[in-house]
Each structure stands twice: as C-alpha cells, then as structure tokens.
C-alpha cells in the first residue's frame, strides 16, 4: 500500500531531517543572538568613548571667580563671610539650571590670605539641608577642617579659625557631608582658597620666587575650576552615571569657573593658569591641541623646586597644578583633556572616561601683548630631593578595593589610625581592584616617594595632598603630620572619586601628643536631625547620590 511505508518506519526517515533542521535553526538563533550581543557590546564600547574635539564653540568669556571680601579685626584676624545658598544659573542650557553656590548661585568666591595670617571664615547655610565646608589642602586643627564632623545645619553659622602655616599654594573648599559630598559638589558648592606668600621676616626663598611669577589675578594669573557636567534635556543637572560607569557621573559638558564653552582673552606674553580638577570622577589629562609645552610651576601644595617643561598635566579629582603658558600675539590656543592611560584594563578605562577627549578652554591672545618677565630658573619649592626619609617612625599600609579601605567602610564613630603630632611616616597606598581611585589625606602635604617601586614622574615631585593610584602599584607617601592635636576629632583620608567617598571609601585618623592615647570610638552627632545623612553612621547605608527630583 502506498501509505504503508510511513507507518512501517514511523520515525526514521521523516524525523531525522526534522531534527537536523531544528538543530540548524537553534544554531542559527544562537549565532544571531551572539552576533547581536557582540554588535551591541561593540556599539556600547564604542559609544563609551566621548569626544568633543573641535565641537565646542568657545563663545562665552570665561568667568573669573570674584575675590572674597574680608576685613581684618583688631587682633589681626582676617575674617571672611561665606553663605551656602540655592539658586539658578545659566549654564548654557537655554534656560536656568537649579544650582548651589557660595555667595552666589554657582561655585564660590576665591579666598586669599597670607602665610602666617590668622583667618576666620563665618560659614552660614541657607541651604535646605545640612552640609559642611572643608578646606582641602589646608593644615589646621581637626575641629576647623570642615569634614563630616563639622556639620552646618540650615540657618546656622560655623566659624572655624586658624593660622595659615604652609607654603603659598592653590587650595580649595567644598562640602564634605558624609554620603552627600558628590551631590553637593556636583550642584556647585566649591571654590578656591589661595594661600599667598608670607611677607617680611617669615618669608623664605619660595615666598620670594612668587615675585617673579605672573600674579595679576584674573589678568595673567587666572584660576580654572574645571568640572564635567551632564544635563537633562530640560537643563537640570543630571548626575546619573553613564552605562557601566563604576566612578559615577562622567559629563559631556566641561564648565570652567561655571562657564560653558569658555574663552580667555590673554593680554600678556605669559599667563599663569591655576588648574583645579573639581570634577566628581573624571581624571583630566590636560594639554594644548597644538602640542606646545607649558611650564609646570606648582602642584597641590605649592611651588616646585624649578619649572618643569611638559605638554601634559594629569589631574585626578581634587588635584591642582599651576602652569605658565607662553602665547604669540593674535593666536588662539585650545586646552583639551586628552585620552590617557588610567592603568586599568581597557574596558574599565573606557567606562571610566580614560578614552575621552574634551575641549576645555580657548586662549585668545591680543594682537599686542604686554611684556612678561622671564620665568625664574628656580622656584625654591618642593622637588626631587625628599627630606627625612630616614626619620619616618611608622609605616602604614592602605589597600583600596570595592567601597572599602583595608576592608572597612567609613564609620564616623571609629578611629582608624592614631598618629603622633609632628611625626613623619610612610604611607603605602594601593588600589587593588583594577578600578579608578585616588588618595587624599587631610591636614598634610606629602611627598610621593615612589610608584610601584619606581621614581615618581616629574609632575609628582612636588607637594601633593591628592594622588592618583595606578591600579595594583603601591604608591609610597612620605607624610609629616601637623602639630594640632585632638584625640577625639578625626581628620579624613579617602578616595576623592566622590561616589566612592560617599559609599564609604574613607577612613579617619587623629593626631595626638607623643605618648598620648585616643579612644577607639567617638561620639557622632545625632543623625536624626540630619535627614539625608547616614543614619547608621557606619557607611552601610549610602544614600542615593542621584539628584532628587
Ligand atoms: Cu577634597 Cu576630604 O576632601
Ligand atoms: Cu581634603
Ligand atoms: Cu575610588
């Protein structure tokens, strides 16, 4: 019967080809899925690198932060008044952006005081939430530091006072409320504090070297607070991290002193630029697009021993440097942040901004330039000759990984390290997780002894308070601590990638008189009065760092 064959062999001749077809279809589907994933991965990876090279129309004059007014009281104390406030600012978004500022709607004025001067800053808050104001890079008593323990509540005034006791330098201030630092800085709370050289009897060779440097504020001595931001379509600041970012927000818009697309009219043959990386997470690799050399004259903590010619300045978040740039009459020169080797694996580097290119600022030289003096050959500041290595009395190791230092997250009630006043120590700091971290220590300026056993690069041979951590390579710091003792008020050390800091990558040290003890735990203020603060006080409950709206 013609119909018998199929029933005689019910499966073999018909199902085998069917199974093959099914297997082939499954194989095809898998191949398609893999191809789509690979393509998507490639697209995501490719889009992970950002470039604004040649796309920024430098059409706004660079804003210069105003100098903060001050008065000198009868006892010689120079007094500043700062008010943290809310406002709206034109950040080039076609309408006002809600922002925070100090004595204004965005960023704050530049404070200036001389080495040796006594200062007081009356910090008032008209914010709707608790914050703090920390003097980054300043040597001062811990209770004046403005860290997470010196909270300023809405409507309150906090008045730290101290005597400036360190070389002339470009320092800065910013909030440091535990768990909210990234948010408060991102929305605009930051400004510069310039320590000026001492005069008269106390002045040394480094102080004197400043006389031969460009020093006309806003003319040939120009601060550049560099920050990357991103925006929602309606103009509000957007602090959402890009896809796969482990460092938090990486913006596509660079603001300099709050100015988008800025140009600076240069009227002198040389201009000194005081650079601050005020970004939350982005490491900057600054250089001019024409590859010209600049003279690096100062690092975080003041002048170098002599000018260093270089075409690149790397600044991790919180870092400062001062450079002197020569210009030709009538020319234009563009400062750019170039792609860089962050030392991580390529995927982490890509999603941490390492491959990004961002145009920063255009210098526009006038057709006739006022003459500038020659740069001094020596600056008499800090250099390759590191003093006192043999005098180090302790070595401490700090291992950064995940959201922890030495396996612990920030606990405001825990004293992690006790240091003797005036002691010199070696701190060995290592980022262990192949991610982007840096390391900042309050109250001190340190020397970088070596990085992975090798001499530090030229741009790390001066005083630093913040240093990028090459992943997996130990950075050894020689740190001399101050004389201000306080066994129950700690200073901080932490990663200055602000999201990491907020998540708890921070520890606390106290400075005590030699031979004195400090408690293992201290009282922390009642957090019930500080909404948005870490209720557990132990860093286990990091708050959302996204803006709340
Ligand atoms: Cu710039 Cu602990 O801070
Ligand atoms: Cu600091
Ligand atoms: Cu970090």
PDB file of N, CA, C and O and ligand atoms in Angstrom, residues 436-437 495 497 500 505, ligand 3:
ATOM      1  N   UNK A 436      39.382  52.855  39.039  1.00  0.00           N
ATOM      2  CA  UNK A 436      39.944  54.198  39.152  1.00  0.00           C
ATOM      3  C   UNK A 436      39.761  54.711  40.585  1.00  0.00           C
ATOM      4  O   UNK A 436      38.634  54.849  41.072  1.00  0.00           O
ATOM      5  N   UNK A 437      40.875  54.936  41.286  1.00  0.00           N
ATOM      6  CA  UNK A 437      40.856  55.532  42.622  1.00  0.00           C
ATOM      7  C   UNK A 437      41.995  56.535  42.738  1.00  0.00           C
ATOM      8  O   UNK A 437      43.023  56.394  42.079  1.00  0.00           O
ATOM      9  N   UNK A 495      39.410  58.100  49.085  1.00  0.00           N
ATOM     10  CA  UNK A 495      39.396  58.232  47.630  1.00  0.00           C
ATOM     11  C   UNK A 495      38.608  59.487  47.295  1.00  0.00           C
ATOM     12  O   UNK A 495      37.529  59.717  47.834  1.00  0.00           O
ATOM     13  N   UNK A 497      37.369  60.203  44.325  1.00  0.00           N
ATOM     14  CA  UNK A 497      36.243  59.956  43.415  1.00  0.00           C
ATOM     15  C   UNK A 497      35.013  60.029  44.320  1.00  0.00           C
ATOM     16  O   UNK A 497      34.835  59.193  45.204  1.00  0.00           O
ATOM     17  N   UNK A 500      32.797  57.140  45.351  1.00  0.00           N
ATOM     18  CA  UNK A 500      33.478  56.160  46.204  1.00  0.00           C
ATOM     19  C   UNK A 500      33.575  56.674  47.639  1.00  0.00           C
ATOM     20  O   UNK A 500      33.366  55.929  48.597  1.00  0.00           O
ATOM     21  N   UNK A 505      34.520  54.748  51.059  1.00  0.00           N
ATOM     22  CA  UNK A 505      35.956  54.513  50.855  1.00  0.00           C
ATOM     23  C   UNK A 505      36.728  55.645  51.534  1.00  0.00           C
ATOM     24  O   UNK A 505      37.339  56.504  50.887  1.00  0.00           O
TER      25      UNK A 505
HETATM   26 CU1  LIG B   3      37.867  55.293  44.356  1.00  0.00          CU
END
